[in-house]
PDB file of C-alpha atoms and ligand atoms in Angstrom:
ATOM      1  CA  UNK A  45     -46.610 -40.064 -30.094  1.00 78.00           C
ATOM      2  CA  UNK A  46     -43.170 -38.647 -29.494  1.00 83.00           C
ATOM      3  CA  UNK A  47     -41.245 -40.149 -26.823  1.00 95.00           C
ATOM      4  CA  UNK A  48     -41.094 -36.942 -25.443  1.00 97.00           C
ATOM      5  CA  UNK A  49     -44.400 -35.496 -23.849  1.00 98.00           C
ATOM      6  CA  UNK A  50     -45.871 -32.952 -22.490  1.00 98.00           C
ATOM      7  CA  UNK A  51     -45.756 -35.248 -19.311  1.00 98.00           C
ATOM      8  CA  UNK A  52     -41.783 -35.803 -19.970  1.00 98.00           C
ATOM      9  CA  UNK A  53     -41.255 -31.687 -19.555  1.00 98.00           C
ATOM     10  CA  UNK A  54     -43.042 -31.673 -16.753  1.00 98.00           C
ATOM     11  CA  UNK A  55     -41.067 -33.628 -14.137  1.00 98.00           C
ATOM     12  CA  UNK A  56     -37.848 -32.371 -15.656  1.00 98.00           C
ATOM     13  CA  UNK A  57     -39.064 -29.001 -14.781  1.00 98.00           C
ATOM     14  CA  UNK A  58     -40.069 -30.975 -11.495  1.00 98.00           C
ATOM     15  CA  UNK A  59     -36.583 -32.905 -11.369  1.00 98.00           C
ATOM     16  CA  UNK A  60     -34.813 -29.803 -12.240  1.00 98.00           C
ATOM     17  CA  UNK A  61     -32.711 -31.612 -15.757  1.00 98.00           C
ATOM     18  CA  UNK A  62     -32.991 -28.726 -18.123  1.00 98.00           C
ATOM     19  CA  UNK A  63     -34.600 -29.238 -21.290  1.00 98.00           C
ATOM     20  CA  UNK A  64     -32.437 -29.036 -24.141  1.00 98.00           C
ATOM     21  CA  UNK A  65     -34.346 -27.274 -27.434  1.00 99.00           C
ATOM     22  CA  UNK A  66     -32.958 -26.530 -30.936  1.00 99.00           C
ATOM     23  CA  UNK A  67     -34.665 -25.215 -34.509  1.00 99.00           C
ATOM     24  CA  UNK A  68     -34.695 -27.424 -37.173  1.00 98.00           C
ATOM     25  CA  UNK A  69     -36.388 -26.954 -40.635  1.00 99.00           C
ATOM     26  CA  UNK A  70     -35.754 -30.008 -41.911  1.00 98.00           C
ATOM     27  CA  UNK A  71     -35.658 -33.876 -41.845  1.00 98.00           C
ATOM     28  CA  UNK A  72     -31.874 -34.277 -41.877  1.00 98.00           C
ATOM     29  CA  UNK A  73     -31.497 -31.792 -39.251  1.00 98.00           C
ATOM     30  CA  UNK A  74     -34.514 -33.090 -37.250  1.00 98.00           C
ATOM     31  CA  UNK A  75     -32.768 -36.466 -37.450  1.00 98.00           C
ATOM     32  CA  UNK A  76     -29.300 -35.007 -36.163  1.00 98.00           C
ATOM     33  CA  UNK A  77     -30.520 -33.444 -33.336  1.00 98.00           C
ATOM     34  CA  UNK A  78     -32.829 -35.680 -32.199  1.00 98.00           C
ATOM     35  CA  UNK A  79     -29.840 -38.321 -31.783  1.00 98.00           C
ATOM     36  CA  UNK A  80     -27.540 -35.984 -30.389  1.00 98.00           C
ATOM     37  CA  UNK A  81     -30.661 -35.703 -27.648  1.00 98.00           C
ATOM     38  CA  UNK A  82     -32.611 -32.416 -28.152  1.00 98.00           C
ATOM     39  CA  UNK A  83     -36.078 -32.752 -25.947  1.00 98.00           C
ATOM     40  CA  UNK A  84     -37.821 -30.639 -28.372  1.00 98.00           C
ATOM     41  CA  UNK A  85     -37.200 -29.544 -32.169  1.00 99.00           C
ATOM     42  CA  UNK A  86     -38.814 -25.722 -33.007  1.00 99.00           C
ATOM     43  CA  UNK A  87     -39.448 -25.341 -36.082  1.00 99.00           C
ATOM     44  CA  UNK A  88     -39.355 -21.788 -35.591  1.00 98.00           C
ATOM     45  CA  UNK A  89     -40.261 -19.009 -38.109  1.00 98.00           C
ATOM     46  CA  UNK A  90     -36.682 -18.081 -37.921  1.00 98.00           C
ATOM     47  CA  UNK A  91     -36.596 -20.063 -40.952  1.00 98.00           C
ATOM     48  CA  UNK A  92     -37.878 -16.987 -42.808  1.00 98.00           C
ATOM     49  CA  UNK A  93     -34.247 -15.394 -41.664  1.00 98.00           C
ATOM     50  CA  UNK A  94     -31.960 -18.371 -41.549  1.00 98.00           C
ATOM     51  CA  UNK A  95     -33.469 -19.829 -44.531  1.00 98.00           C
ATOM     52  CA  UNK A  96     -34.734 -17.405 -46.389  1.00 98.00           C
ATOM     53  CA  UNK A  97     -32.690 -14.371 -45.995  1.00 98.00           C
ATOM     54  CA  UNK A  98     -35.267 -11.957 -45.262  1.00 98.00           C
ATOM     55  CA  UNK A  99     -34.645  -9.404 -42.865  1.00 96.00           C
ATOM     56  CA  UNK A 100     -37.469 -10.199 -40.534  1.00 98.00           C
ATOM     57  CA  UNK A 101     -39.746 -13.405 -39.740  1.00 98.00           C
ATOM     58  CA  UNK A 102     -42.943 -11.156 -41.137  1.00 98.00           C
ATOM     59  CA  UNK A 103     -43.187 -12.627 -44.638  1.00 98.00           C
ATOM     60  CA  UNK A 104     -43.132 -16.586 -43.550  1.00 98.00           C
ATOM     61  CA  UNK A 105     -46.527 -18.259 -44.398  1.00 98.00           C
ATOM     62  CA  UNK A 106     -48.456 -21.106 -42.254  1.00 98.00           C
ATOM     63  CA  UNK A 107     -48.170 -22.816 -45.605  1.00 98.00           C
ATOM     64  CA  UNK A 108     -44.262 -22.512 -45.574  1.00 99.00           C
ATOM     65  CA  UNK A 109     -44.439 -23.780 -41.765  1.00 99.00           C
ATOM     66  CA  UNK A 110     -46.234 -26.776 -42.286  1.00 99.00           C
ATOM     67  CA  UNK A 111     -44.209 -27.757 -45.340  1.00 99.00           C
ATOM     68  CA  UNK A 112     -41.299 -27.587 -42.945  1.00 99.00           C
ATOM     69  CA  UNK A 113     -43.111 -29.342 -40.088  1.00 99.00           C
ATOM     70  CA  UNK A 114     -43.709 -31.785 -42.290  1.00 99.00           C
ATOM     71  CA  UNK A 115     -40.318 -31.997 -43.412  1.00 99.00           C
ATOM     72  CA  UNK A 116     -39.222 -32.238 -39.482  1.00 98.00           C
ATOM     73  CA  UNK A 117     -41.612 -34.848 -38.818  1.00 98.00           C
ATOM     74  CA  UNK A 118     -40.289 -37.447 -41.140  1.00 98.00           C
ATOM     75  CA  UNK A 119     -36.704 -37.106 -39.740  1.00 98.00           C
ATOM     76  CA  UNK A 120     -37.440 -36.674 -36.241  1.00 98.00           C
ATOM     77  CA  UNK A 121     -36.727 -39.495 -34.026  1.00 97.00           C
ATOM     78  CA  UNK A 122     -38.815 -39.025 -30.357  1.00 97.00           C
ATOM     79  CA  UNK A 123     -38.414 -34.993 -29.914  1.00 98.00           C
ATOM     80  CA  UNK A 124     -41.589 -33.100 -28.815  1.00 98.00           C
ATOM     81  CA  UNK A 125     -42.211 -30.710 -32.356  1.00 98.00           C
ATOM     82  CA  UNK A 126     -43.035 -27.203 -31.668  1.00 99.00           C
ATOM     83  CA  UNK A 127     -44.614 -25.330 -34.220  1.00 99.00           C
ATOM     84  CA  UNK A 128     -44.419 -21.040 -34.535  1.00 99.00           C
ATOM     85  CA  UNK A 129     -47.775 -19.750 -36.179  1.00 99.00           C
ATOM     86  CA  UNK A 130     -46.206 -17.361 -38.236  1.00 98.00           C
ATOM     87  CA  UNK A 131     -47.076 -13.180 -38.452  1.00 98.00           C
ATOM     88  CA  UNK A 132     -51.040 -12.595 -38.798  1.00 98.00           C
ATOM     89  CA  UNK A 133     -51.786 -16.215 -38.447  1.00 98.00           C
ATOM     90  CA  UNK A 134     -53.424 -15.965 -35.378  1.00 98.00           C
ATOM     91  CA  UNK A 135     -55.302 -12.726 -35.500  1.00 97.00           C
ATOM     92  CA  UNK A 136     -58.770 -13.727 -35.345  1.00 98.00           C
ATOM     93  CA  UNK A 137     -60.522 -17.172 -33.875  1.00 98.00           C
ATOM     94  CA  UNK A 138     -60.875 -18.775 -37.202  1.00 98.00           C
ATOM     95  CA  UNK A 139     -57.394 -17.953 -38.600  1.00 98.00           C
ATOM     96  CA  UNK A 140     -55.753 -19.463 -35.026  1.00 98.00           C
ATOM     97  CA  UNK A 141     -58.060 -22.588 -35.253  1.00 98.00           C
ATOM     98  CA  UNK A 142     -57.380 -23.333 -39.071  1.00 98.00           C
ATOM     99  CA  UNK A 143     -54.137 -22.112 -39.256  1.00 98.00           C
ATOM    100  CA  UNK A 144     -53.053 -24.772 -36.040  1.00 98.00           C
ATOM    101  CA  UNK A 145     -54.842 -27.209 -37.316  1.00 98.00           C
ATOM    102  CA  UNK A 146     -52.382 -27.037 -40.375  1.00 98.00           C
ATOM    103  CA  UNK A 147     -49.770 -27.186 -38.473  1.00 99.00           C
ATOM    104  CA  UNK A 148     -50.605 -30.091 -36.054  1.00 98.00           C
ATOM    105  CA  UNK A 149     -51.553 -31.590 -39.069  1.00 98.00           C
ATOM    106  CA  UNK A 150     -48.540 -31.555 -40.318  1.00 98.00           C
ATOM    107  CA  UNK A 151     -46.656 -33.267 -37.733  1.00 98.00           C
ATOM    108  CA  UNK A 152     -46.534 -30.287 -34.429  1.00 98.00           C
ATOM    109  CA  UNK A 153     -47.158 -31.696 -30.952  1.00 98.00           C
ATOM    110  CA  UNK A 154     -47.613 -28.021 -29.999  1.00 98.00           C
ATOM    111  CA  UNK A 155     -47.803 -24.525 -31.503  1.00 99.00           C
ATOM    112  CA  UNK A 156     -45.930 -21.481 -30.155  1.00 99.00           C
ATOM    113  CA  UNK A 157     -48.126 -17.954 -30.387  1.00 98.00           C
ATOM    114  CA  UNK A 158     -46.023 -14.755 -29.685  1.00 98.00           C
ATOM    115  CA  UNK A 159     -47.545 -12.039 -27.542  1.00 97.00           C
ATOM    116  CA  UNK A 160     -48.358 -10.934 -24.400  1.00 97.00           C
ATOM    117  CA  UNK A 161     -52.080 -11.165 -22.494  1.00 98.00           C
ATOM    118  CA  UNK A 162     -53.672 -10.553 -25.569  1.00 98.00           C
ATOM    119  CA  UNK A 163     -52.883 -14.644 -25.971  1.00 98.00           C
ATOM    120  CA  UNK A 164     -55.416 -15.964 -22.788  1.00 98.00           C
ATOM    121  CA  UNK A 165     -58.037 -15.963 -25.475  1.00 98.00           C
ATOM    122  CA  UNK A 166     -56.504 -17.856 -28.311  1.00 98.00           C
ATOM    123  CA  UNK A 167     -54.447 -20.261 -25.582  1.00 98.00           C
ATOM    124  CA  UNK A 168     -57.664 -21.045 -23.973  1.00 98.00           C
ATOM    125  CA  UNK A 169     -59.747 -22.045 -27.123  1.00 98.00           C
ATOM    126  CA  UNK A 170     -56.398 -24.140 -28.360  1.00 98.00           C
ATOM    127  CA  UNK A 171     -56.228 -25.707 -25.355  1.00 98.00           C
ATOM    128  CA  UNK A 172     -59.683 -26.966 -24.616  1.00 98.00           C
ATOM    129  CA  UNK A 173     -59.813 -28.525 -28.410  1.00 98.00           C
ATOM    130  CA  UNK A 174     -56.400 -30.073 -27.957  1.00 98.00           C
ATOM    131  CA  UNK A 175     -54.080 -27.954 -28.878  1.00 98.00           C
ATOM    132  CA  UNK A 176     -50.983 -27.451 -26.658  1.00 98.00           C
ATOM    133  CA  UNK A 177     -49.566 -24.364 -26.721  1.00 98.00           C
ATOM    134  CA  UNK A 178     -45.854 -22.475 -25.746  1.00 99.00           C
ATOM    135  CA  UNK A 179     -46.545 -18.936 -25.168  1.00 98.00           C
ATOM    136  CA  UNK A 180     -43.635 -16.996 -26.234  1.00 98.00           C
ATOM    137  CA  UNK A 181     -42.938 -13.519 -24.466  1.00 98.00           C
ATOM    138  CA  UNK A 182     -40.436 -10.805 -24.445  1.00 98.00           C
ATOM    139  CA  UNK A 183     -38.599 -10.144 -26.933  1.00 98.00           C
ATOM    140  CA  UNK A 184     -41.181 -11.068 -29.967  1.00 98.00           C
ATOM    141  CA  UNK A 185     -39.530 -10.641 -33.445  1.00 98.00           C
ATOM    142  CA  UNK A 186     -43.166 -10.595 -35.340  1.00 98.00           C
ATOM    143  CA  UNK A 187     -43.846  -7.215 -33.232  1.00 98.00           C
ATOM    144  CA  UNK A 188     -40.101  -5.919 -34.127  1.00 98.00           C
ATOM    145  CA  UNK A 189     -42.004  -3.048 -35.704  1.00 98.00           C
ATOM    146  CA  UNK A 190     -43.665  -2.021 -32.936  1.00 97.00           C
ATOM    147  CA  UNK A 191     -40.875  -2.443 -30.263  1.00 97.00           C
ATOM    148  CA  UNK A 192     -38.568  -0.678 -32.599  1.00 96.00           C
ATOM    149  CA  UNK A 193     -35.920  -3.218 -33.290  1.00 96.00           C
ATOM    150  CA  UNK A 194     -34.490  -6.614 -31.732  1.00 96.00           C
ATOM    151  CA  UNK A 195     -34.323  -5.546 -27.768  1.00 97.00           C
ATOM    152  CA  UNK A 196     -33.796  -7.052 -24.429  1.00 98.00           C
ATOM    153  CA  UNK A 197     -37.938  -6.124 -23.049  1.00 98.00           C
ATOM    154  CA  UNK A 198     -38.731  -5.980 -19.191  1.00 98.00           C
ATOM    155  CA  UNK A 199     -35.890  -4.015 -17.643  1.00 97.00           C
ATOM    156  CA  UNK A 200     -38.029  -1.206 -16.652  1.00 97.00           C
ATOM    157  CA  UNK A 201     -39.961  -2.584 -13.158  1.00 97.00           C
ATOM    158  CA  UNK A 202     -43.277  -1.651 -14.494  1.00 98.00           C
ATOM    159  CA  UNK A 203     -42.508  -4.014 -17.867  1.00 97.00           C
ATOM    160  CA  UNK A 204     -41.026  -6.399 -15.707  1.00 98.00           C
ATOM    161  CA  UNK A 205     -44.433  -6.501 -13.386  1.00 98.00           C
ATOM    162  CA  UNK A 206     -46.647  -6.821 -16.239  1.00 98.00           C
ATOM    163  CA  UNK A 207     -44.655  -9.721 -18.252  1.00 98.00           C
ATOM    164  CA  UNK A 208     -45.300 -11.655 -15.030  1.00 98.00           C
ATOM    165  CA  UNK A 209     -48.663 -10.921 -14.129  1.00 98.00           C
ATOM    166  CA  UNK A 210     -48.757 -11.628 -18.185  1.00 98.00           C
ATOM    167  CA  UNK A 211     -46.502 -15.493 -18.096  1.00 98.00           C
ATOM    168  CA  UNK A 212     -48.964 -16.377 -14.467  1.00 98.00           C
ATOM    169  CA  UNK A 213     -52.230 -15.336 -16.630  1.00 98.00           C
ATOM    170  CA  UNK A 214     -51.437 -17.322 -19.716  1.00 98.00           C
ATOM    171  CA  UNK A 215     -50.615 -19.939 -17.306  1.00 98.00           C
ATOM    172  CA  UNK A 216     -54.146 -19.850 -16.298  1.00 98.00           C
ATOM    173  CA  UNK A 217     -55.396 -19.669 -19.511  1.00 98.00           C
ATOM    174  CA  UNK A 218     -54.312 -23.442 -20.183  1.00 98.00           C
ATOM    175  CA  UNK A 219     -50.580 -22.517 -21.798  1.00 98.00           C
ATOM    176  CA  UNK A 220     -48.470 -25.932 -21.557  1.00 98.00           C
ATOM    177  CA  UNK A 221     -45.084 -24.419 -21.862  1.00 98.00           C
ATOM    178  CA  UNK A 222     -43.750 -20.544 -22.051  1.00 98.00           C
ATOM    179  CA  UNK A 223     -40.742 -19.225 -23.845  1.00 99.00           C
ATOM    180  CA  UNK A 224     -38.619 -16.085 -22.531  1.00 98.00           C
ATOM    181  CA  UNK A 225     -36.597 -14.297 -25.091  1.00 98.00           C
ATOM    182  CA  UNK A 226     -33.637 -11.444 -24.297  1.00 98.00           C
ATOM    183  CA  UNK A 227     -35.017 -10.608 -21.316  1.00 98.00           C
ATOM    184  CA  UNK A 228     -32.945  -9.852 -18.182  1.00 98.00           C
ATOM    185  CA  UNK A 229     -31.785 -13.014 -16.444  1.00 98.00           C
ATOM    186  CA  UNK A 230     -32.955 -12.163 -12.797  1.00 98.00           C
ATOM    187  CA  UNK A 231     -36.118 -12.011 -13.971  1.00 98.00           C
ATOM    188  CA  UNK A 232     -36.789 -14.922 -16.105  1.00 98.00           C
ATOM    189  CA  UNK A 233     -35.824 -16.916 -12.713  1.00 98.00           C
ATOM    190  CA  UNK A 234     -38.395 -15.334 -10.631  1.00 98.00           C
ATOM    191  CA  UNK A 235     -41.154 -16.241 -13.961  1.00 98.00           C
ATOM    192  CA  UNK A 236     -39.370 -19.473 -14.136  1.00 98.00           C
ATOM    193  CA  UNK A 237     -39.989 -19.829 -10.209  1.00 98.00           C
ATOM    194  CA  UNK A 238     -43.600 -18.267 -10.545  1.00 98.00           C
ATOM    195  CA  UNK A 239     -45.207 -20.660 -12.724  1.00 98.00           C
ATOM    196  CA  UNK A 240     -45.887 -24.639 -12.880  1.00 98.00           C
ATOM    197  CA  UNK A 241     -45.616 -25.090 -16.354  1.00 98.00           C
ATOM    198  CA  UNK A 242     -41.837 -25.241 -18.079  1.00 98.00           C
ATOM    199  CA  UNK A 243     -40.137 -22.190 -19.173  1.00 99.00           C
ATOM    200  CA  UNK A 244     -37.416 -22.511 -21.881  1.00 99.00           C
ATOM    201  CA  UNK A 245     -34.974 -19.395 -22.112  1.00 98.00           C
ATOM    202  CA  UNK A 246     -33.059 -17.944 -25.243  1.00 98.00           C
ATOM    203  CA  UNK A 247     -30.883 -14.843 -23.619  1.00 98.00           C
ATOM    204  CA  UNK A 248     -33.073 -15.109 -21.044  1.00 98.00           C
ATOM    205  CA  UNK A 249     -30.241 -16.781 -18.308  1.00 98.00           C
ATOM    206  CA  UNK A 250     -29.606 -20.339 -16.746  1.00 98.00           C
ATOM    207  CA  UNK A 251     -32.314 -19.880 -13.874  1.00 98.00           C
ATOM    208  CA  UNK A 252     -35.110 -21.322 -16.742  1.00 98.00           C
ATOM    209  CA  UNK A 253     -35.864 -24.804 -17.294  1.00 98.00           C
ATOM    210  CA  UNK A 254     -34.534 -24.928 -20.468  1.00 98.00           C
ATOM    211  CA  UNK A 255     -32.828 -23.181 -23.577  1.00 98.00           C
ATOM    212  CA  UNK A 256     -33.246 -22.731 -26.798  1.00 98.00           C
ATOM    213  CA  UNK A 257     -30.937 -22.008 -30.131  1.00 98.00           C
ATOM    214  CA  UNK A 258     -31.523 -21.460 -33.681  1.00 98.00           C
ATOM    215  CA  UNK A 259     -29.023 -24.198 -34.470  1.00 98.00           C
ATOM    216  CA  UNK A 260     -27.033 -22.002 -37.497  1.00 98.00           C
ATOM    217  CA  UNK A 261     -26.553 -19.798 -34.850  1.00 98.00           C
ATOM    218  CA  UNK A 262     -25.198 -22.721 -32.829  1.00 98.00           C
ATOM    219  CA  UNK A 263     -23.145 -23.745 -35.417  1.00 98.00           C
ATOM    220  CA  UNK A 264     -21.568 -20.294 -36.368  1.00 97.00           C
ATOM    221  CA  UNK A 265     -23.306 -19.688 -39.282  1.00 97.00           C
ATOM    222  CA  UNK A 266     -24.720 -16.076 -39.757  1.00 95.00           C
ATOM    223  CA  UNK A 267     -25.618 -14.208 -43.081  1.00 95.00           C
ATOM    224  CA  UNK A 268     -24.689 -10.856 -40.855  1.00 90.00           C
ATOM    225  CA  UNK A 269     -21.942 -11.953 -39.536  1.00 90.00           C
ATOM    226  CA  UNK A 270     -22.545 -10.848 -36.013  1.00 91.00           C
ATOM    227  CA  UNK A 271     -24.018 -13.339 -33.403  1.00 93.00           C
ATOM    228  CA  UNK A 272     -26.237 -12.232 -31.031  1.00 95.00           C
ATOM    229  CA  UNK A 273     -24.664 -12.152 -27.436  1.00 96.00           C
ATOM    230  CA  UNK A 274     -26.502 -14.715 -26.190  1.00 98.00           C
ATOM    231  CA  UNK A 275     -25.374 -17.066 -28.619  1.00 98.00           C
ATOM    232  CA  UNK A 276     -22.397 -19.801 -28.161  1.00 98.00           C
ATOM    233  CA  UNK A 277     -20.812 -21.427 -31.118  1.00 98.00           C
ATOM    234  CA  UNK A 278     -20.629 -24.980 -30.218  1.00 98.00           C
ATOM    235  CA  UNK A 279     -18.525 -26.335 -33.396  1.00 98.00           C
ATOM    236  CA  UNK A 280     -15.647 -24.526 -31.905  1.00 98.00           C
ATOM    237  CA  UNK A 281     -13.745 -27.377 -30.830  1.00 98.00           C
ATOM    238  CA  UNK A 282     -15.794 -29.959 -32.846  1.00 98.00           C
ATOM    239  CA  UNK A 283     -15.510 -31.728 -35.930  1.00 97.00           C
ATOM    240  CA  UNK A 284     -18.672 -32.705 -37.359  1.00 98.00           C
ATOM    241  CA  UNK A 285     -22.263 -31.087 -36.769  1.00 98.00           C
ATOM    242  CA  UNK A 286     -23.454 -34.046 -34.980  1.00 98.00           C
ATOM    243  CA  UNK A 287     -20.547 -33.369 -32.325  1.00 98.00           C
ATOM    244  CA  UNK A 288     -21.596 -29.605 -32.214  1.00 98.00           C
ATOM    245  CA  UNK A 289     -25.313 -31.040 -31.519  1.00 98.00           C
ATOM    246  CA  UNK A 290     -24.483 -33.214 -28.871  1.00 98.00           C
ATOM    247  CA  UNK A 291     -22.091 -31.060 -27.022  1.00 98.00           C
ATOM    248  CA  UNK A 292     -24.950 -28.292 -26.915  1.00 98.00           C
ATOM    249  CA  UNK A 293     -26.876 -31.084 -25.525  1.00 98.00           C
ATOM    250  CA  UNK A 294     -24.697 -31.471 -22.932  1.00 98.00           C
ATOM    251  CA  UNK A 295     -23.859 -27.974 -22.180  1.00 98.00           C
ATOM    252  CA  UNK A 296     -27.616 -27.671 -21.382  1.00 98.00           C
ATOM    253  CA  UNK A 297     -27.948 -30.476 -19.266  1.00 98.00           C
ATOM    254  CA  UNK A 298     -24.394 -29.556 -16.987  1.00 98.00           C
ATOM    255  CA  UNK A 299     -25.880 -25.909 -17.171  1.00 98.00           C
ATOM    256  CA  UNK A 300     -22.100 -24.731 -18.464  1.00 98.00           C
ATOM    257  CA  UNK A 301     -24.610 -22.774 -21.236  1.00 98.00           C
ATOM    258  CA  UNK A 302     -25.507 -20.467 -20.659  1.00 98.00           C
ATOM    259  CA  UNK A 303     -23.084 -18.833 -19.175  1.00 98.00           C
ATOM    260  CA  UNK A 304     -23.379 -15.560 -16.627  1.00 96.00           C
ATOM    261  CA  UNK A 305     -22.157 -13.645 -20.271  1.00 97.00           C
ATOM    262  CA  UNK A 306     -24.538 -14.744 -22.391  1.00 98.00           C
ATOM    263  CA  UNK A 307     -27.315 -13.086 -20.388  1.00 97.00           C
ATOM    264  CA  UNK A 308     -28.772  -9.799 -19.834  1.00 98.00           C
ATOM    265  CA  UNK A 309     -29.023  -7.757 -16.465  1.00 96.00           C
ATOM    266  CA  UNK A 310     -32.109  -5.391 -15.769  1.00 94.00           C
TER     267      UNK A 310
HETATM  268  O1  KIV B 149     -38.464 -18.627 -34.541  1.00 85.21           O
HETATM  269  C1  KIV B 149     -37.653 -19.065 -33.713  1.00 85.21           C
HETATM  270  O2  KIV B 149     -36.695 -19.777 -34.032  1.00 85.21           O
HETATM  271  C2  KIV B 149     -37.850 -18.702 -32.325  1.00 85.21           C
HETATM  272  C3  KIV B 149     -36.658 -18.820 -31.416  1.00 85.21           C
HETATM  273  C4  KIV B 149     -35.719 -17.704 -31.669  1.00 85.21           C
HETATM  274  C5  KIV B 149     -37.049 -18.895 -29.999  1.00 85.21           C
HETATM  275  O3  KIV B 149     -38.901 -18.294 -31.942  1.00 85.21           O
END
């Protein structure tokens, strides 16, 4: 078991502390930001960008995640280890249930499915055969193709209705944790607010119970060159990664980051 649980998010969403979350891919970076006090590690299918260099997360396999899981595992020292099921690997029953099962295998505590309502199904038959899961809405980069490039989603009131009649459903559905991406601040409160469960935000605002980075991001790395705007480069004024780690860390917990510019209105 990790030392932190499901239980642990809980009453800091109850407590209001916010949870602090990073990416890591492997076990040296797992390690780093474990010590430097990250709640939970994503192993996020980022890695398909970051690591990669492809221009999307679309061609990352389950069999490419759990290597990295694996990977994380060994290095990790107490972080709760979310998993992404990569592009395709949850559209039908059987490909969800095998495809997790890899990937808790591996060394997850949790998987994170993006989507919308679509998800009740798969979240509920996770759930009942012990699989938590994070339910990630908004902004989903494996449907980039069908929302037409990397956008802030829910500014329009009738999007903004239906993501959260969409976060309270999955709720119901047995979700253990939801993740907001670029969507407008005000309203990833008032989700945030809505639900019991924790909601981490990544330009989705300080009103969330948590945040999340891709830590090259964090660290000013880009293959582009351009940083998204939610994005804050915490080496500046550091000199070592670990530093960097623990000062996003801390950022997190004081709520400095985000920061009122680092968000999105409606
Ligand atoms: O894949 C990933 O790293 C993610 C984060 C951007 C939230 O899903």
């Amino acid at each position: 078991m990790p030392d932190i649980t499901l239980t642990t998010l809980q009453s800091l969403k109850q407590s209001g502390e916010k949870i602090a979350m990073l990416t890591s891919y492997d076990a040296t970076f797992a390690h780093a930001a474990s010590q430097a006090g990250v709640d939970v590690i994503l192993v996020g299918d980022s890695l398909g960008m970051v690591l990669q260099g492809h221009d999307s997360t679309l061609p990352v396999t389950t069999a490419e995640m759990a290597y990295h899981v694996a990977s994380v595992k060994r290095g990790n020292q107490g972080a709760l280890i979310v998993a992404d099921l990569p592009f395709m690997a949850y559209a039908t029953t059987e490909q969800t249930m095998s495809n997790a099962a890899s990937l808790m295998q591996a060394g997850a505590h949790m998987v994170k499915l993006e989507g919308a309502l679509w998800l009740a199904e798969p979240i509920r038959l996770l759930a009942e055969r012990g699989i938590p899961v994070c339910a990630h809405l908004g902004l989903t980069p494996q449907a980039v193709n069908v929302l037409g490039g990397y956008k802030v989603q829910g500014r329009q009131e009738a999007q903004a209705r239906q993501m959260r009649a969409d976060a309270m459903a999955l709720e119901q559905a047995g979700a253990a944790m939801l993740l907001l991406e670029c969507v407008p601040s005000e309203l990833a409160t008032e989700i945030t607010q809505a639900v019991n469960i924790p909601v981490i935000g990544i330009g989705a605002g300080g009103g969330t119970d948590g945040q999340v980075l891709v830590v090259h991001d964090m660290l000013g790395l880009s293959l582009t060159g351009r940083a998204p705007k939610f994005v804050k480069n915490f080496m500046v004024g550091q000199n070592s990664i670990q530093g960097a780690l623990t000062a996003y860390v801390r950022a997190v917990k004081d709520q400095s980051f985000p920061a009122a510019e680092h968000g999105f209105s409606a």
